[in-house]
Tab-separated table of C-alpha atoms and ligand atoms in Angstrom:
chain	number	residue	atom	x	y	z
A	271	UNK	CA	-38.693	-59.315	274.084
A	272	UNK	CA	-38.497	-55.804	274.508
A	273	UNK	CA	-41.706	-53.554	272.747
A	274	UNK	CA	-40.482	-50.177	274.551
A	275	UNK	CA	-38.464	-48.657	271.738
A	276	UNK	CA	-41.056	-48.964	268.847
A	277	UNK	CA	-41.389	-46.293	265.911
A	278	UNK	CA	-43.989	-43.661	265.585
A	279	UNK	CA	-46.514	-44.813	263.107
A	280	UNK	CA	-49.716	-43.243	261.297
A	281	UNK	CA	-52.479	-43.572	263.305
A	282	UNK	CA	-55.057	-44.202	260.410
A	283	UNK	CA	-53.359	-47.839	260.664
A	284	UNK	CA	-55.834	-50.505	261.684
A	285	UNK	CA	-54.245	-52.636	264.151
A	286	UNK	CA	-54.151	-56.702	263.652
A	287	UNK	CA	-51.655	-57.281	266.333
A	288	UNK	CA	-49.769	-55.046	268.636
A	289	UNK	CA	-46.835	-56.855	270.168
A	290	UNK	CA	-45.439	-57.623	267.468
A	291	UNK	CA	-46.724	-54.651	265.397
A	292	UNK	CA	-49.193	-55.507	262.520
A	293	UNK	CA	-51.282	-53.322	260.777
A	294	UNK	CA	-52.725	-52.199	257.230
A	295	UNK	CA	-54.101	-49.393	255.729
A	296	UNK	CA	-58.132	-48.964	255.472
A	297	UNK	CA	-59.077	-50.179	252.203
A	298	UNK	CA	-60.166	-46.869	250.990
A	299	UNK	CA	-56.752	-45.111	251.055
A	300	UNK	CA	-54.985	-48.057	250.148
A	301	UNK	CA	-55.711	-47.228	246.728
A	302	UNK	CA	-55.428	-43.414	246.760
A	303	UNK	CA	-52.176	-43.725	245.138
A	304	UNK	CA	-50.587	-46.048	242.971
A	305	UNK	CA	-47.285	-45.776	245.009
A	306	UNK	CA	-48.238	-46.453	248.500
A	307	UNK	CA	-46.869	-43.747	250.976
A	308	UNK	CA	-44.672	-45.309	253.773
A	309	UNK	CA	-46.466	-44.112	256.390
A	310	UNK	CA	-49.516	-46.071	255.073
A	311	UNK	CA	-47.755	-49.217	253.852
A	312	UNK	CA	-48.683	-52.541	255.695
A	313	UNK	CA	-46.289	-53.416	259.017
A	314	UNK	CA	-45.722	-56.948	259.051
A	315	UNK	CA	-43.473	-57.896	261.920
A	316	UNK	CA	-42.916	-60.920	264.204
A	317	UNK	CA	-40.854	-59.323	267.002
A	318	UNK	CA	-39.641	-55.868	268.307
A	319	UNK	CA	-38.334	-53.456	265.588
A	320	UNK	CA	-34.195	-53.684	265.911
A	321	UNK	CA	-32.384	-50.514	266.236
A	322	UNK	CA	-29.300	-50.395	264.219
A	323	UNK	CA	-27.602	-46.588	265.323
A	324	UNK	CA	-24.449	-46.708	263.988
A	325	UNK	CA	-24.550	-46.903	260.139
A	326	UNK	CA	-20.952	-46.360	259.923
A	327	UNK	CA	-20.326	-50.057	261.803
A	328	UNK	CA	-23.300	-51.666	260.401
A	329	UNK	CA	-22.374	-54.391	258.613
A	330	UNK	CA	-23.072	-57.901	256.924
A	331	UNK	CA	-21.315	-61.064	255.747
A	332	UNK	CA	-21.388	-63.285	252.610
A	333	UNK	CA	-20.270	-66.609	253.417
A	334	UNK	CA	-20.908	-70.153	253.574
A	335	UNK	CA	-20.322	-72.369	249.997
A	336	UNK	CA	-17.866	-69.538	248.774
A	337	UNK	CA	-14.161	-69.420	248.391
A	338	UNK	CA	-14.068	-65.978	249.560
A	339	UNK	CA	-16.527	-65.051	252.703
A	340	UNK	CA	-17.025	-61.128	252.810
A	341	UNK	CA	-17.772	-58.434	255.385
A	342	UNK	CA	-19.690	-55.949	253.883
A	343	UNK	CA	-20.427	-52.212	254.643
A	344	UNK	CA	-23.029	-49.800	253.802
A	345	UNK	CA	-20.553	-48.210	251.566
A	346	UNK	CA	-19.637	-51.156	249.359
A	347	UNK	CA	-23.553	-51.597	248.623
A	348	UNK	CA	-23.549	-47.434	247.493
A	349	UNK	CA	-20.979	-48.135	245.603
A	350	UNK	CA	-22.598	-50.287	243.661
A	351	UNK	CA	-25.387	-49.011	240.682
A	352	UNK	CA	-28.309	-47.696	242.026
A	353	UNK	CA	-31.410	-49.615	241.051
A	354	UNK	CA	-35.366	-48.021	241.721
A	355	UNK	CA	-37.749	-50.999	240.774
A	356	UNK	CA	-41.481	-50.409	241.513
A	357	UNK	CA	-42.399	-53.657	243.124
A	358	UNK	CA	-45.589	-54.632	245.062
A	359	UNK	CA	-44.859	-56.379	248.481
A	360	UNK	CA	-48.181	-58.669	249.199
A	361	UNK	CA	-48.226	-60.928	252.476
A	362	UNK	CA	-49.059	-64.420	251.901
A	363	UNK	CA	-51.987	-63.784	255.461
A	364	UNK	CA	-53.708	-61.046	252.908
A	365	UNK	CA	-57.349	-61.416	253.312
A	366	UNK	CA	-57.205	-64.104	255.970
A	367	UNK	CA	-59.744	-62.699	257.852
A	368	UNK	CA	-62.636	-63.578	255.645
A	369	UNK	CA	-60.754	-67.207	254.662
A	370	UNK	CA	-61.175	-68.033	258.782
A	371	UNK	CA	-64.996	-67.194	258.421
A	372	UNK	CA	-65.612	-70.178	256.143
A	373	UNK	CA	-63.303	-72.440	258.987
A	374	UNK	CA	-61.058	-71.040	261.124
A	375	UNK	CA	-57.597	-71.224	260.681
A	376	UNK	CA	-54.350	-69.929	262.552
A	377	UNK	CA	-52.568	-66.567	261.974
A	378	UNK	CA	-53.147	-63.152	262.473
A	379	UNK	CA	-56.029	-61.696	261.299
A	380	UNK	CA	-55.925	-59.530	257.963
A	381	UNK	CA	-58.771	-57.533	255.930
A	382	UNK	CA	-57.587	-57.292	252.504
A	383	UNK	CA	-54.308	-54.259	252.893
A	384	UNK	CA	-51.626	-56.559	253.743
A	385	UNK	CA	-50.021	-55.325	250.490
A	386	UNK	CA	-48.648	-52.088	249.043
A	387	UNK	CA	-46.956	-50.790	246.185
A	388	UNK	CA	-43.629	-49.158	246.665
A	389	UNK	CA	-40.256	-48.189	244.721
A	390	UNK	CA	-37.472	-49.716	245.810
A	391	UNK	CA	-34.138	-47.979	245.985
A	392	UNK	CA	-30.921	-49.961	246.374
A	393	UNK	CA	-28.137	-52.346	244.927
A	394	UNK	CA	-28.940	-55.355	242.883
A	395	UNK	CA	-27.976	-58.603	245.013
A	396	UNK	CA	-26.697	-60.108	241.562
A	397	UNK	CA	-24.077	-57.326	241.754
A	398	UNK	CA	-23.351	-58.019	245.626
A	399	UNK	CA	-23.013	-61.440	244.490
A	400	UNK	CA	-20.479	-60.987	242.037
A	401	UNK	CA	-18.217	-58.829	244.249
A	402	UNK	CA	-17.958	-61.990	246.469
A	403	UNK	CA	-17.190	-63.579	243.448
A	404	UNK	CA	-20.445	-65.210	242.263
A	405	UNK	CA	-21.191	-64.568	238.899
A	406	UNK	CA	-24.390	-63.154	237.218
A	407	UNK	CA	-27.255	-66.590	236.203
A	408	UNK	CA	-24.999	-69.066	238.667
A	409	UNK	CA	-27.219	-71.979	239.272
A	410	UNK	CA	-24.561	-73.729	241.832
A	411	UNK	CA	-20.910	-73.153	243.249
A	412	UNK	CA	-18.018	-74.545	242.649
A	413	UNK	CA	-18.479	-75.540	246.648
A	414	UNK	CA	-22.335	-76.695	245.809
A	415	UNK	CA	-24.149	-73.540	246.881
A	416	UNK	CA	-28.055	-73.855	245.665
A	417	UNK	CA	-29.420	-71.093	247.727
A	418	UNK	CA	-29.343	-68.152	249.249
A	419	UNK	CA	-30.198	-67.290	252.789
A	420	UNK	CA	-30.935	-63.998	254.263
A	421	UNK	CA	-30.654	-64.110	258.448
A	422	UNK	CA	-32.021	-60.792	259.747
A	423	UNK	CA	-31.203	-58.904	263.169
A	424	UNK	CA	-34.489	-59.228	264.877
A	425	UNK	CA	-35.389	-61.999	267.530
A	426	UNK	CA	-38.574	-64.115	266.800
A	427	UNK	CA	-40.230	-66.259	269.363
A	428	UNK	CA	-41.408	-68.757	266.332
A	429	UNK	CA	-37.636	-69.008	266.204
A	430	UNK	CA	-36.983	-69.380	269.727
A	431	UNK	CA	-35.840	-65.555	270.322
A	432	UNK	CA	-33.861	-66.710	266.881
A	433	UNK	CA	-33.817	-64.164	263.962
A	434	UNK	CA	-35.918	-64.198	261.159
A	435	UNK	CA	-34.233	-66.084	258.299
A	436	UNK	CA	-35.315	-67.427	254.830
A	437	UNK	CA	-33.829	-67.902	251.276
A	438	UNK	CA	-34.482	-67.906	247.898
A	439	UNK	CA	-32.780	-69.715	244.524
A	440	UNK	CA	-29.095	-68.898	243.763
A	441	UNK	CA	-30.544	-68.469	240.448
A	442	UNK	CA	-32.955	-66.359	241.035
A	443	UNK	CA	-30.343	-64.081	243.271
A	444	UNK	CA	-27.681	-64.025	240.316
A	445	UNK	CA	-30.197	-63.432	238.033
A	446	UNK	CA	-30.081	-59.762	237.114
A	447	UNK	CA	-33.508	-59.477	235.561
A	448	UNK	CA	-35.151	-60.739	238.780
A	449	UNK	CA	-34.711	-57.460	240.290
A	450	UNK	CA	-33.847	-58.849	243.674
A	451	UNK	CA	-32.429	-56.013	245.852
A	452	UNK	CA	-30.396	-55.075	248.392
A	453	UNK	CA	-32.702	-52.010	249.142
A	454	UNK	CA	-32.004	-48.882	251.815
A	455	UNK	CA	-34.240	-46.906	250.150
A	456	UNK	CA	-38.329	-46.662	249.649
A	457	UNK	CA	-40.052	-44.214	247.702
A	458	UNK	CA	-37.142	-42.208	247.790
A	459	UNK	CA	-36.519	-42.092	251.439
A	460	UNK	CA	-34.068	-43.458	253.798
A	461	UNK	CA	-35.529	-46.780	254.325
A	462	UNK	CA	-37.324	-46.448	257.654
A	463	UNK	CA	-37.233	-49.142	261.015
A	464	UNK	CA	-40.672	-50.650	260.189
A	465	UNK	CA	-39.451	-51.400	256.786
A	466	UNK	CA	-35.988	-52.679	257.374
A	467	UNK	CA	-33.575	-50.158	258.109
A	468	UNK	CA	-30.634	-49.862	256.941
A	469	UNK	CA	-31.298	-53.072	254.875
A	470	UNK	CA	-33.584	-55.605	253.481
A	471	UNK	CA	-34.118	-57.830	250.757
A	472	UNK	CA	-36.741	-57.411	247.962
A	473	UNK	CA	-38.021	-60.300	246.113
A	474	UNK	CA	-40.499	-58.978	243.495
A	475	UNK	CA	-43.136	-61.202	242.536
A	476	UNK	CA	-43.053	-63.909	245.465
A	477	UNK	CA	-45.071	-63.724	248.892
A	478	UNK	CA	-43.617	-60.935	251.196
A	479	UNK	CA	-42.383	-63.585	253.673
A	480	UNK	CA	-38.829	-64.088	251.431
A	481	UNK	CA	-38.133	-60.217	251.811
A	482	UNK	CA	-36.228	-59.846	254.806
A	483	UNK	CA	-35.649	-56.603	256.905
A	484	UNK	CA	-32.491	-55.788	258.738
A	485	UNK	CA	-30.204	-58.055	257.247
A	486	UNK	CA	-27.341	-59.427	259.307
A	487	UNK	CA	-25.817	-62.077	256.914
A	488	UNK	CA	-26.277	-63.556	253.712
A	489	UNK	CA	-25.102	-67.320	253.281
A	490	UNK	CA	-24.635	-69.597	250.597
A	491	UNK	CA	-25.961	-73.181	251.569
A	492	UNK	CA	-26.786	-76.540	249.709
A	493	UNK	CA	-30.266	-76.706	250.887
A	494	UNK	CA	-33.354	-74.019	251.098
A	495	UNK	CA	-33.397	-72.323	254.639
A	496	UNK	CA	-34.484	-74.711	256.971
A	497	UNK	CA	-35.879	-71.897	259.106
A	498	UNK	CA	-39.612	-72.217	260.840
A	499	UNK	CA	-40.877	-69.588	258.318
A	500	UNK	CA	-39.732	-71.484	255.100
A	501	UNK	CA	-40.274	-75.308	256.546
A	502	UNK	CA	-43.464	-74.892	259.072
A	503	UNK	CA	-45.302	-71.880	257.999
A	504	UNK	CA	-45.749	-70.295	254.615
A	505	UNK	CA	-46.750	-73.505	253.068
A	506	UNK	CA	-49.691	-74.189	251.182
A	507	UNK	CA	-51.849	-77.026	251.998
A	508	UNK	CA	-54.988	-78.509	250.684
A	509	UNK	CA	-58.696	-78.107	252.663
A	510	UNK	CA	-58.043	-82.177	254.119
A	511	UNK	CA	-55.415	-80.924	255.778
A	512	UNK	CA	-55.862	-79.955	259.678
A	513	UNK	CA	-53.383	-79.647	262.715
A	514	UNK	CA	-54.016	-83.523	263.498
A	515	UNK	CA	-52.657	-84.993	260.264
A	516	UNK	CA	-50.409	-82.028	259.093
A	517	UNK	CA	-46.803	-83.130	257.780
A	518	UNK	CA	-44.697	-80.211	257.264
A	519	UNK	CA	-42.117	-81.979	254.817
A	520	UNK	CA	-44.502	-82.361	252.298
A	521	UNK	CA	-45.122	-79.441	250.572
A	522	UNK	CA	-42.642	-77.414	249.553
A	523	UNK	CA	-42.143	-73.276	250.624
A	524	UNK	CA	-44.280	-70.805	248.829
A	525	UNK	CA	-42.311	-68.749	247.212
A	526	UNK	CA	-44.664	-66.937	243.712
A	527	UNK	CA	-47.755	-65.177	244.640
A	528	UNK	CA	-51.004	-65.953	242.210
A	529	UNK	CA	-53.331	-63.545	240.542
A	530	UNK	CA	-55.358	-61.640	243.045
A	531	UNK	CA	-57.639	-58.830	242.786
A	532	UNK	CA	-59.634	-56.466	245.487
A	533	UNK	CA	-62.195	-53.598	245.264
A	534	UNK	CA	-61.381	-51.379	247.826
A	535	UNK	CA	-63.652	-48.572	247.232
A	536	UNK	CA	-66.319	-50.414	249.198
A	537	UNK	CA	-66.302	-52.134	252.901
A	538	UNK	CA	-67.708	-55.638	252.785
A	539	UNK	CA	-71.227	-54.415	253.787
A	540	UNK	CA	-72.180	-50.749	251.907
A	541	UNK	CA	-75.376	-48.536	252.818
A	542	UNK	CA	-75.577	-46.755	249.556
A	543	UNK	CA	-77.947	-44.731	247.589
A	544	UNK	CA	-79.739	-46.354	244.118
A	545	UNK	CA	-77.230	-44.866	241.020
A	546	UNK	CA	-73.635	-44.537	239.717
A	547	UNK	CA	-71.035	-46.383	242.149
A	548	UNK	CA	-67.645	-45.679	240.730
A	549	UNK	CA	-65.731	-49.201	242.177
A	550	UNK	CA	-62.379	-49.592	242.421
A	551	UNK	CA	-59.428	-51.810	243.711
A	552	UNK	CA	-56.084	-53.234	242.615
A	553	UNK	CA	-54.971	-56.416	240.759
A	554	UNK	CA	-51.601	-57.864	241.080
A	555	UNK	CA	-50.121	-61.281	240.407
A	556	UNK	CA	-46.749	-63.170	240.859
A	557	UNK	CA	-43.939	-63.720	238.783
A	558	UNK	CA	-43.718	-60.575	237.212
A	559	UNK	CA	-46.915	-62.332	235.520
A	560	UNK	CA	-48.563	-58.436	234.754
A	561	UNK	CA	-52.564	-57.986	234.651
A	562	UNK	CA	-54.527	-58.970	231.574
A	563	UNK	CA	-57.668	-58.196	232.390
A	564	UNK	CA	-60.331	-57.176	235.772
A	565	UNK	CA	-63.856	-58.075	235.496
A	566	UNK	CA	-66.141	-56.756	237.799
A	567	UNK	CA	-70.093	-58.513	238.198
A	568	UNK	CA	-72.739	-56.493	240.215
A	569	UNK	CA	-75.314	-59.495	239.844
A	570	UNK	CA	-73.076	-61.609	242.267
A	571	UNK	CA	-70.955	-63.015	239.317
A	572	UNK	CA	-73.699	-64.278	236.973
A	573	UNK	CA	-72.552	-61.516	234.109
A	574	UNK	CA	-69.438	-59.555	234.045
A	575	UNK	CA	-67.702	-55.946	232.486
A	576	UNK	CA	-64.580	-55.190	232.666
A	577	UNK	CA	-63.140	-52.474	234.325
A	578	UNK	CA	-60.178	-49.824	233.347
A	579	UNK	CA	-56.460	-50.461	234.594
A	580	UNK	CA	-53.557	-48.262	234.909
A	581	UNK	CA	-50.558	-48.105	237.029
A	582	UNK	CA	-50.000	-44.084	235.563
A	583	UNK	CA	-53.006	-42.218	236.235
A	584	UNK	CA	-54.259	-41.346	232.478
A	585	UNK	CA	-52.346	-44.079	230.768
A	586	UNK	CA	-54.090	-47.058	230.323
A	587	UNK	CA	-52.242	-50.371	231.324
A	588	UNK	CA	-50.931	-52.534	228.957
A	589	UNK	CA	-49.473	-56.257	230.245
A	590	UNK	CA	-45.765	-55.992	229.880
A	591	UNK	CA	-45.797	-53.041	227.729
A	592	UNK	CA	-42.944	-50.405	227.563
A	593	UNK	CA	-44.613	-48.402	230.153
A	594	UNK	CA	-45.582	-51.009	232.274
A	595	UNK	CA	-44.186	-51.741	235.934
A	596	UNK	CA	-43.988	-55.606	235.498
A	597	UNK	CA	-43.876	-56.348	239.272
A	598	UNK	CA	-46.429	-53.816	240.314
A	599	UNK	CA	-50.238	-54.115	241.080
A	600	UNK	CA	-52.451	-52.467	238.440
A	601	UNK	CA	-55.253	-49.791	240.026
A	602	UNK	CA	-58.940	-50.810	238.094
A	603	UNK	CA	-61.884	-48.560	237.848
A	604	UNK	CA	-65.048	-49.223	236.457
A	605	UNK	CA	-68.522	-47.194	237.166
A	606	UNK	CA	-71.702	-49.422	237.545
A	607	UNK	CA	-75.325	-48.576	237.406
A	608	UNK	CA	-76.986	-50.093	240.604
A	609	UNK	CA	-81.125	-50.262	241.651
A	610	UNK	CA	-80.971	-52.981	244.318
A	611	UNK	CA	-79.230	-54.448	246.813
A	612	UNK	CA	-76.731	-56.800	245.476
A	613	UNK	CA	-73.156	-58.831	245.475
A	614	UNK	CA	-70.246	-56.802	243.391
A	615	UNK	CA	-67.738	-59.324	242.591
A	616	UNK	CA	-63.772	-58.855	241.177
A	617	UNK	CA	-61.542	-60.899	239.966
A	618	UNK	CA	-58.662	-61.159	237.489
A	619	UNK	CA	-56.668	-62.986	234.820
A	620	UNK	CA	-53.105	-62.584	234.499
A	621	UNK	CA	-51.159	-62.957	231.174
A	622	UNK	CA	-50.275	-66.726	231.596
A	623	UNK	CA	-54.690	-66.469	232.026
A	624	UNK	CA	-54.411	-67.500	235.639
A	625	UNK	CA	-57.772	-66.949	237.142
A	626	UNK	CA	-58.719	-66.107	240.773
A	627	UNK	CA	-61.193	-69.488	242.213
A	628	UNK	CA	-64.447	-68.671	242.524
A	629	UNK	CA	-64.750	-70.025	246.298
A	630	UNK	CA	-62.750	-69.646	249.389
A	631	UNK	CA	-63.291	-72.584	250.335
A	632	UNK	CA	-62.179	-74.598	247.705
A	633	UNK	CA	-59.058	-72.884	248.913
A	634	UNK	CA	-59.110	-72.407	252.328
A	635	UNK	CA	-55.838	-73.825	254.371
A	636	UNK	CA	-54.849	-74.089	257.618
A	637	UNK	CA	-52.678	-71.043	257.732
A	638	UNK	CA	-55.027	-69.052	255.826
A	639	UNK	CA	-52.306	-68.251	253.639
A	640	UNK	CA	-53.180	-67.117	249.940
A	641	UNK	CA	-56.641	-66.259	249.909
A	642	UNK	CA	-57.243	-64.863	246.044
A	643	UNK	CA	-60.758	-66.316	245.948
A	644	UNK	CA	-63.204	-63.819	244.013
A	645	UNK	CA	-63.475	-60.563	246.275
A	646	UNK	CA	-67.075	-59.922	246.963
A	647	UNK	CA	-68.728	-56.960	248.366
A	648	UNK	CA	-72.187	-56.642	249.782
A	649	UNK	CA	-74.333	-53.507	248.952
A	650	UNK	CA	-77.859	-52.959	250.457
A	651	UNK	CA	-79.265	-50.037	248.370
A	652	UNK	CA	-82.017	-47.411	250.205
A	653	UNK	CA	-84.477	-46.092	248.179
B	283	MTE	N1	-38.090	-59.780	257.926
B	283	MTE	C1	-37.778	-59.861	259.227
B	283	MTE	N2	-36.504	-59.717	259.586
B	283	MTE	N3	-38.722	-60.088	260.177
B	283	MTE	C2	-40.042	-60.253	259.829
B	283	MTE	O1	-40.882	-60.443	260.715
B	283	MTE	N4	-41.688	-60.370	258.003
B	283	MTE	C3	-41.823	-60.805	256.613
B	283	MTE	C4	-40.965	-59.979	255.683
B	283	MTE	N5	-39.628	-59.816	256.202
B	283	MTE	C5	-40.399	-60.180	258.461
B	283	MTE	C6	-39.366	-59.923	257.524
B	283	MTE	C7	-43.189	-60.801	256.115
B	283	MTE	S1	-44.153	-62.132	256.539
B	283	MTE	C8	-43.643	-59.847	255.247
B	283	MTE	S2	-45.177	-59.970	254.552
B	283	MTE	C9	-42.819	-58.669	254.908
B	283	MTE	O2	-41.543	-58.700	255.542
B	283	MTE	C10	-43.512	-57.385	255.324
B	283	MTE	O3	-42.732	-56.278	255.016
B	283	MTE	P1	-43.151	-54.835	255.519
B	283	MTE	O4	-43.329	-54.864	257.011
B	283	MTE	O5	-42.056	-53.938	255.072
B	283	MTE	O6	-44.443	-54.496	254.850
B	284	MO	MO1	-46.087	-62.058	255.338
């Protein structure tokens, strides 16, 4: 695997693993904006960036359980109507770090940025579907197609120098209100290399891991993916559960993300001086599930208030209200009086009132995927 032709990126990144690249934002800028700037948004890779240099030749096909397999150029997906949905990308490993200090577990290590918040530019894949002939809300093909698979150009060494591959629903691909895009663009830029240039899939609302980058083909199959990302990694196991009594073909792919909060305006361990704290963070869940509420404790969770949400600056949130981004974290603020050293806790309820678990490890998995356990920050307060 070759690292040498790797793009620039903003050194304010922290670092989880070089070769492949991954790296997040520090906490503190993570929430500076409520549309994360490229340059700061998490790089979650698992081989060497592919260089595609001739977008006149790039191209991709459609086939598999379809009467008429298509090549496809960057052209035909302009051609189609130009979709920007604000969607939230969140990796499943967010906040693994602190989920391995309860009992380790395997991955790469990552604080709690392994998100960010962008706007998507690009074709609907129910459109790109239907000029191959599949038709908007198809559930199955004529030929039996159930899924659909996205094989990327990169090389993977989980895959054995394999591409990256995974799928999602054929229902969920056809269905125009899932927002699922072909995308070239971010934040109303060229989509970059990091991020998938000149094309990746967008899921909104499901774990980052179904969004692939640099798409080489698309293909309509019976069965999910039966790639190592979708059948042995990415699944969600219960704590009795270890590498000596694992089986794979049990559980089934993650695919929605549930509620999870963070307060980012603090590190887990804060010096700070007795007073106002203004705390803040973000809440997002899955499913285009939107925020109902954040509640924020500074007695270690015994009592709660609950703090202010917006996704505009200076318009407060409401949960799937006309000027609400449905698959896009909510920012929370809330200032607190504090005297003495103490826990600050967050967590949030989404509008279906899913809750975050109190306890890490009453969730904590092998993988250390999924960790939405109450964030808690320590402060130790000199007088
Ligand atoms: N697509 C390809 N081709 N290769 C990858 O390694 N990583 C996935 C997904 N798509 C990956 C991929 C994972 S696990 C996540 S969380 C997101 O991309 C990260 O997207 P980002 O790097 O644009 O933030
Ligand atoms: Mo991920």
């Amino acid at each position: 695997s070759d690292y040498s032709r790797e793009p620039p990126r903003h050194p304010c990144l922290q670092i989880n693993a070089k070769e492949p690249f991954n790296a997040e934002p520090p906490r503190s800028l993570l929430v500076s904006s409520y549309v994360t700037p490229v340059d700061l948004f998490y790089k979650r890779n698992h081989g060497p960036i592919p260089i595609v240099d001739d977008l006149e030749r790039y191209c991709f096909s459609i086939s598999g359980l379809i009467k008429n397999p298509k090549k496809l150029f960057m052209k035909d997906i302009w051609m189609l109507p130009k979709y920007n949905v604000a969607a939230t990308l969140q990796c499943a490993g967010n906040r693994r770090t602190a989920m391995s200090k309860t009992r380790k577990v395997k991955g790469v290590g990552w604080d709690v940025s392994a998100l960010g918040n962008a706007v998507w530019g690009g074709a609907k894949l129910a459109d790109v579907l239907e000029l191959v002939g599949i038709p908007n809300l198809t559930s199955t093909t004529q030929s039996g197609g159930k899924h659909v698979e996205f094989v990327s150009i990169d090389k993977c060494k989980e895959e054995n120098g394999g591409p990256y591959k995974a799928s999602i629903p054929l229902s969920q691909a056809t269905n125009p209100d899932a927002d699922v895009l072909l995308a070239y663009e971010m934040n109303g830029e060229t989509l970059n290399r990091d991020h998938g240039y000149p094309l990746r899939v967008v899921v909104p609302g499901i774990i980052g891991a179904r969004s692939v980058k640099w798409i080489d083909s698309i293909n309509i199959i019976a069965e999910e993916c039966q790639g190592f990302f979708m059948q042995k990694d990415y699944k969600m196991f219960p704590p009795s559960v270890d590498w000596d009594n694992i089986n794979w073909a049990s559980r089934r792919p993650q695919m929605d993300f549930p509620v999870q909060s963070v307060i980012c305006s603090l590190e887990d361990v804060n010096a700070i001086k007795p007073g106002k704290v203004k705390i803040s963070g973000y809440a997002v869940s899955g499913g285009g599930r939107g925020i109902e509420r954040v509640d924020v404790s500074i007695d270690g969770g015994k009592t709660w208030m609950e703090a202010s949400r917006y996704q505009k600056t200076g318009i407060p949130y409401v949960a799937d209200g006309i000027n609400s981004d449905k698959w896009a974290w909510v920012l929370f603020e809330v200032t607190v009086d504090v005297m003495q050293s103490t826990e600050i806790v967050a967590k949030a309820v989404d509008i279906a009132s899913n809750v975050q678990p109190e306890k890490v490890e009453d969730i904590w998995n092998l993988r250390g995927i999924l960790n939405t356990s109450w964030h808690r920050v320590q402060v130790r307060v000199g007088h």
